[in-house]
Tab-separated table of C-alpha atoms in Angstrom:
chain	number	residue	atom	x	y	z
A	134	MET	CA	-17.372	6.081	15.265
A	135	ILE	CA	-15.262	8.287	12.999
A	136	ILE	CA	-13.677	11.482	14.301
A	137	GLU	CA	-11.778	13.890	12.070
A	138	LEU	CA	-9.686	16.900	12.964
A	139	PHE	CA	-9.210	19.947	10.775
A	140	GLY	CA	-7.467	23.271	11.091
A	141	PRO	CA	-4.699	25.398	9.595
A	142	PRO	CA	-1.196	23.970	9.175
A	143	GLY	CA	0.710	24.355	12.414
A	144	ALA	CA	-2.394	24.372	14.623
A	145	GLY	CA	-1.326	21.124	16.285
A	146	LYS	CA	-3.660	18.555	14.686
A	147	THR	CA	-1.263	15.602	14.853
A	148	THR	CA	-0.103	16.473	18.375
A	149	PHE	CA	-3.726	16.710	19.506
A	150	ALA	CA	-4.681	13.462	17.743
A	151	ARG	CA	-1.897	11.530	19.480
A	152	ALA	CA	-2.842	12.951	22.897
A	153	LEU	CA	-6.556	12.329	22.367
A	154	ALA	CA	-5.992	8.745	21.212
A	155	ALA	CA	-3.846	8.078	24.285
A	156	ARG	CA	-6.501	9.558	26.584
A	157	LEU	CA	-9.284	7.492	24.993
A	158	ARG	CA	-7.227	4.320	25.341
A	159	GLU	CA	-6.608	5.123	28.998
A	160	GLN	CA	-10.383	5.220	29.407
A	161	GLY	CA	-10.654	1.707	27.965
A	162	HIS	CA	-11.615	2.514	24.378
A	163	THR	CA	-10.229	0.751	21.325
A	164	VAL	CA	-8.901	3.482	19.030
A	165	ASP	CA	-7.423	3.356	15.541
A	166	LEU	CA	-5.290	6.455	14.978
A	167	ILE	CA	-4.924	7.357	11.292
A	168	LEU	CA	-2.151	9.925	10.869
A	169	SER	CA	-1.327	12.027	7.848
A	170	HIS	CA	2.108	11.967	6.215
A	171	ARG	CA	3.821	14.270	8.708
A	172	PRO	CA	6.284	12.451	10.977
A	173	ALA	CA	6.649	13.268	14.658
A	174	GLU	CA	8.548	16.521	14.674
A	175	CYS	CA	11.523	17.240	16.844
A	176	SER	CA	14.056	19.999	17.058
A	177	PRO	CA	17.536	19.427	15.573
A	178	SER	CA	18.918	20.519	18.935
A	179	GLU	CA	17.443	17.370	20.487
A	180	ILE	CA	19.549	14.999	18.383
A	181	SER	CA	22.956	15.064	16.731
A	182	SER	CA	23.381	16.764	13.359
A	183	SER	CA	24.227	13.542	11.533
A	184	ASP	CA	21.270	11.678	13.065
A	185	PHE	CA	18.918	14.561	12.266
A	186	GLN	CA	20.030	14.636	8.621
A	187	ALA	CA	19.610	10.862	8.391
A	188	GLN	CA	16.092	11.138	9.836
A	189	GLN	CA	15.210	13.888	7.363
A	190	LEU	CA	16.347	11.702	4.441
A	191	SER	CA	14.422	8.744	5.826
A	192	TRP	CA	11.247	10.844	6.209
A	193	VAL	CA	11.504	12.120	2.625
A	194	ILE	CA	12.054	8.618	1.213
A	195	ARG	CA	9.115	7.205	3.155
A	196	ARG	CA	6.907	10.093	2.144
A	197	LEU	CA	7.754	9.732	-1.538
A	198	ALA	CA	7.389	5.957	-1.478
A	199	ARG	CA	4.222	5.746	0.615
A	200	PRO	CA	1.694	6.640	-2.124
A	201	PHE	CA	3.098	4.029	-4.495
A	202	VAL	CA	3.226	1.313	-1.828
A	203	GLU	CA	-0.351	1.978	-0.788
A	204	ILE	CA	-1.594	2.191	-4.384
A	205	LEU	CA	-0.012	-1.240	-5.042
A	206	THR	CA	-1.684	-2.578	-1.916
A	207	MET	CA	-5.076	-1.236	-2.998
A	208	ALA	CA	-4.564	-2.666	-6.475
A	209	ARG	CA	-5.097	-6.108	-4.947
A	210	HIS	CA	-8.728	-5.021	-4.542
A	211	PRO	CA	-9.561	-3.496	-7.958
A	212	PHE	CA	-13.240	-2.800	-7.284
A	213	ALA	CA	-12.467	-0.896	-4.095
A	214	LEU	CA	-9.655	0.942	-5.875
A	215	ALA	CA	-11.984	2.036	-8.673
A	216	HIS	CA	-14.409	3.489	-6.121
A	217	ASP	CA	-11.624	5.303	-4.281
A	218	VAL	CA	-10.252	6.793	-7.502
A	219	ARG	CA	-13.733	7.961	-8.549
A	220	GLU	CA	-14.195	9.726	-5.226
A	221	ALA	CA	-10.825	11.453	-5.593
A	222	ARG	CA	-11.475	12.526	-9.174
A	223	LYS	CA	-14.899	13.895	-8.257
A	224	LEU	CA	-13.450	16.280	-5.685
A	225	ILE	CA	-10.498	17.314	-7.823
A	226	LYS	CA	-12.778	17.961	-10.793
A	227	MET	CA	-14.865	20.292	-8.614
A	228	MET	CA	-11.817	22.283	-7.445
A	229	PRO	CA	-8.840	21.502	-9.700
A	230	PRO	CA	-5.439	22.644	-8.361
A	231	SER	CA	-3.608	25.094	-10.590
A	232	HIS	CA	-0.505	22.866	-10.728
A	233	SER	CA	-0.613	19.356	-12.211
A	234	LEU	CA	1.834	18.021	-9.607
A	235	TRP	CA	-0.541	18.962	-6.802
A	236	SER	CA	-3.410	17.367	-8.731
A	237	LEU	CA	-1.489	14.104	-8.874
A	238	ARG	CA	-0.471	14.221	-5.221
A	239	LEU	CA	-3.983	15.041	-4.023
A	240	ALA	CA	-5.505	12.352	-6.242
A	241	GLN	CA	-3.219	9.795	-4.612
A	242	TYR	CA	-3.912	11.140	-1.133
A	243	LEU	CA	-7.690	11.225	-1.602
A	244	SER	CA	-7.712	7.698	-2.993
A	245	ARG	CA	-5.811	6.455	0.056
A	246	LEU	CA	-8.037	8.466	2.371
A	247	SER	CA	-11.183	7.030	0.759
A	248	ARG	CA	-9.878	3.518	1.319
A	249	ALA	CA	-8.990	4.218	4.963
A	250	TRP	CA	-12.390	5.824	5.502
A	251	PHE	CA	-14.203	2.825	4.036
A	252	GLN	CA	-12.337	0.515	6.378
A	253	ALA	CA	-13.078	2.808	9.344
A	254	SER	CA	-16.793	2.856	8.544
A	255	ASN	CA	-16.909	-0.920	8.953
A	256	THR	CA	-15.464	-1.027	12.467
A	257	ASP	CA	-17.341	-1.030	15.767
A	258	HIS	CA	-14.816	1.103	17.649
A	259	ILE	CA	-13.386	4.631	17.483
A	260	VAL	CA	-11.298	5.709	14.486
A	261	LEU	CA	-9.501	9.047	14.761
A	262	PHE	CA	-8.089	10.885	11.735
A	263	ASP	CA	-5.679	13.742	12.405
A	264	GLN	CA	-6.992	15.175	9.142
A	265	ALA	CA	-9.414	13.868	6.547
A	266	PHE	CA	-12.013	15.104	4.063
A	267	VAL	CA	-12.823	18.509	5.584
A	268	GLN	CA	-9.104	19.282	5.575
A	269	ALA	CA	-8.884	17.999	1.990
A	270	VAL	CA	-11.570	20.482	0.930
A	271	CYS	CA	-9.486	23.224	2.549
A	272	SER	CA	-6.389	22.117	0.615
A	273	LEU	CA	-8.270	21.985	-2.688
A	274	ALA	CA	-9.758	25.430	-2.120
A	275	LEU	CA	-6.301	26.824	-1.407
A	276	LEU	CA	-4.591	25.182	-4.369
A	277	CYS	CA	-7.188	26.210	-6.916
A	278	GLY	CA	-7.699	29.684	-5.459
A	279	VAL	CA	-11.423	29.207	-4.789
A	280	THR	CA	-13.209	31.816	-2.677
A	281	ASP	CA	-16.715	30.876	-3.843
A	282	GLU	CA	-18.631	29.773	-0.744
A	283	PHE	CA	-21.219	27.988	-2.893
A	284	LEU	CA	-18.567	25.744	-4.447
A	285	ILE	CA	-16.926	25.035	-1.090
A	286	SER	CA	-20.356	24.278	0.371
A	287	HIS	CA	-21.062	21.880	-2.489
A	288	ALA	CA	-17.749	20.111	-1.864
A	289	LEU	CA	-18.690	19.675	1.810
A	290	ASP	CA	-21.939	18.026	0.702
A	291	GLU	CA	-20.037	15.567	-1.489
A	292	ILE	CA	-17.568	14.263	1.090
A	293	PRO	CA	-18.272	11.420	3.556
A	294	GLN	CA	-19.560	12.636	6.906
A	295	SER	CA	-17.752	11.913	10.157
A	296	ASP	CA	-19.516	11.420	13.480
A	297	LEU	CA	-17.580	14.269	15.086
A	298	ARG	CA	-15.431	17.076	13.717
A	299	VAL	CA	-12.851	18.800	15.886
A	300	LEU	CA	-11.473	22.172	14.813
A	301	LEU	CA	-7.915	22.854	15.987
A	302	TYR	CA	-7.474	26.594	15.982
A	303	ALA	CA	-4.536	28.864	16.707
A	304	PRO	CA	-4.054	32.635	16.237
A	305	ALA	CA	-2.364	33.695	13.012
A	306	GLU	CA	0.828	34.797	14.761
A	307	ILE	CA	1.239	31.396	16.430
A	308	VAL	CA	0.536	29.533	13.186
A	309	GLU	CA	3.102	31.658	11.349
A	310	ALA	CA	5.739	31.178	14.063
A	311	ARG	CA	5.224	27.409	14.070
A	312	LEU	CA	5.395	27.195	10.294
A	313	ARG	CA	8.615	29.220	10.227
A	314	ASP	CA	10.095	26.904	12.876
A	315	ARG	CA	9.000	23.930	10.789
A	316	GLN	CA	10.640	25.338	7.683
A	317	ARG	CA	13.930	25.853	9.506
A	318	ILE	CA	14.276	22.140	10.219
A	319	GLU	CA	12.942	20.905	6.888
A	320	SER	CA	15.242	19.844	4.082
A	321	ARG	CA	14.912	21.422	0.635
A	322	MET	CA	13.194	18.286	-0.632
A	323	GLU	CA	10.658	18.401	2.190
A	324	ARG	CA	9.859	22.028	1.391
A	325	LEU	CA	9.043	21.015	-2.186
A	326	LEU	CA	6.397	18.677	-0.792
A	327	GLU	CA	4.728	21.382	1.304
A	328	MET	CA	2.679	24.488	0.581
A	329	ASN	CA	4.693	27.658	0.955
A	330	LEU	CA	4.208	29.930	3.955
A	331	ALA	CA	1.981	32.463	2.199
A	332	THR	CA	-0.373	29.767	0.910
A	333	SER	CA	-0.479	28.023	4.281
A	334	LEU	CA	-1.448	31.256	6.052
A	335	LYS	CA	-4.338	31.743	3.634
A	336	SER	CA	-5.811	28.548	5.064
A	337	LEU	CA	-6.885	30.488	8.167
A	338	ALA	CA	-9.618	32.214	6.166
A	339	ILE	CA	-10.644	28.969	4.429
A	340	ILE	CA	-10.873	27.137	7.764
A	341	GLY	CA	-13.080	29.918	9.105
A	342	CYS	CA	-15.324	29.601	6.056
A	343	LEU	CA	-15.538	25.813	6.473
A	344	HIS	CA	-16.430	26.180	10.141
A	345	GLU	CA	-19.222	28.603	9.337
A	346	LEU	CA	-20.597	26.462	6.505
A	347	LEU	CA	-20.560	23.307	8.617
A	348	GLY	CA	-22.510	25.156	11.294
A	349	LYS	CA	-25.115	26.278	8.766
A	350	LYS	CA	-25.505	22.667	7.641
A	351	GLY	CA	-26.109	21.540	11.203
A	352	ARG	CA	-22.925	19.494	11.349
A	353	ARG	CA	-21.502	19.690	14.815
A	354	VAL	CA	-17.974	21.024	15.248
A	355	THR	CA	-16.098	20.965	18.544
A	356	ASN	CA	-13.404	23.604	19.023
A	357	ALA	CA	-10.048	22.749	20.581
A	358	ALA	CA	-6.632	24.338	20.978
A	359	SER	CA	-3.100	23.064	21.345
A	360	LEU	CA	-1.333	26.329	22.127
A	361	ASP	CA	0.580	24.978	25.126
A	362	GLN	CA	0.547	21.962	27.429
A	363	HIS	CA	-2.240	23.376	29.592
A	364	SER	CA	-4.613	24.145	26.714
A	365	LEU	CA	-3.803	20.795	25.106
A	366	GLN	CA	-4.630	18.859	28.274
A	367	GLU	CA	-7.835	20.812	28.892
A	368	ALA	CA	-9.039	20.300	25.317
A	369	VAL	CA	-8.150	16.599	25.265
A	370	GLU	CA	-10.069	15.941	28.492
A	371	ARG	CA	-13.095	17.899	27.286
A	372	VAL	CA	-13.229	16.251	23.861
A	373	GLU	CA	-12.638	12.792	25.348
A	374	LYS	CA	-15.700	13.201	27.581
A	375	GLN	CA	-17.783	14.290	24.598
A	376	ILE	CA	-16.625	11.332	22.505
A	377	THR	CA	-17.242	8.876	25.336
A	378	ALA	CA	-20.805	10.152	25.802
A	379	GLN	CA	-21.527	10.123	22.059
A	380	PHE	CA	-19.976	6.677	21.575
A	381	SER	CA	-22.055	5.275	24.442
A	382	MET	CA	-25.205	6.567	22.752
A	383	VAL	CA	-24.170	4.939	19.486
A	384	GLN	CA	-23.566	1.622	21.214
A	385	ARG	CA	-26.906	1.753	23.021
A	386	GLY	CA	-28.614	2.512	19.724
A	387	ALA	CA	-26.909	-0.406	18.036
A	388	ALA	CA	-27.957	-2.716	20.853
């Protein structure tokens, strides 16, 4: 069973994914948690200045090196790699980013995501992505400036389908505040690897469009929020119960 989260930057996708995976494991489920590139965030006030700077440098190095390491790993399986690259190129050709650097980065990311998705589809347990193909469509729409619902809808038809989609939503003012806090603790190099604030805030409209289009296509979306500890706990418990019920049905069907 594959579950993917999507939502605007700063909505709390990774935080929610970690909490949901922990809850599912407490209930006895085997869960693979597939996280995006973002490391666990912490405030510089929580650690010393020298340690925080060292962690920032380490995060940047790992983030820059990760695509190349994973591409080399996938190169051991050339047929799988060719399929993954084709899937990435197909999406990028539909909605090409305006900047060649973003095209390269997204091609690498989508190739890695395709490989992880293929592996997840061949498991008999729960695999949870803190972001995956729906989020990738959002990123492509943002970076190529697409507002054409028909094109976005077509992209949604081309991506692999998860068993459950969870939308992490937060009001615009909370998203902006979180993104500004994030920028304050990021190094200059890290900022170069992120969308700027204005572009990130535009994702709110794209996410709304994706949610509406998925509904029209009959693809179920569960809403969740991670605004504070209370809303996080309530959403995790509710989504866990839904996943448990759906996973039980899948297992009974397989039997």
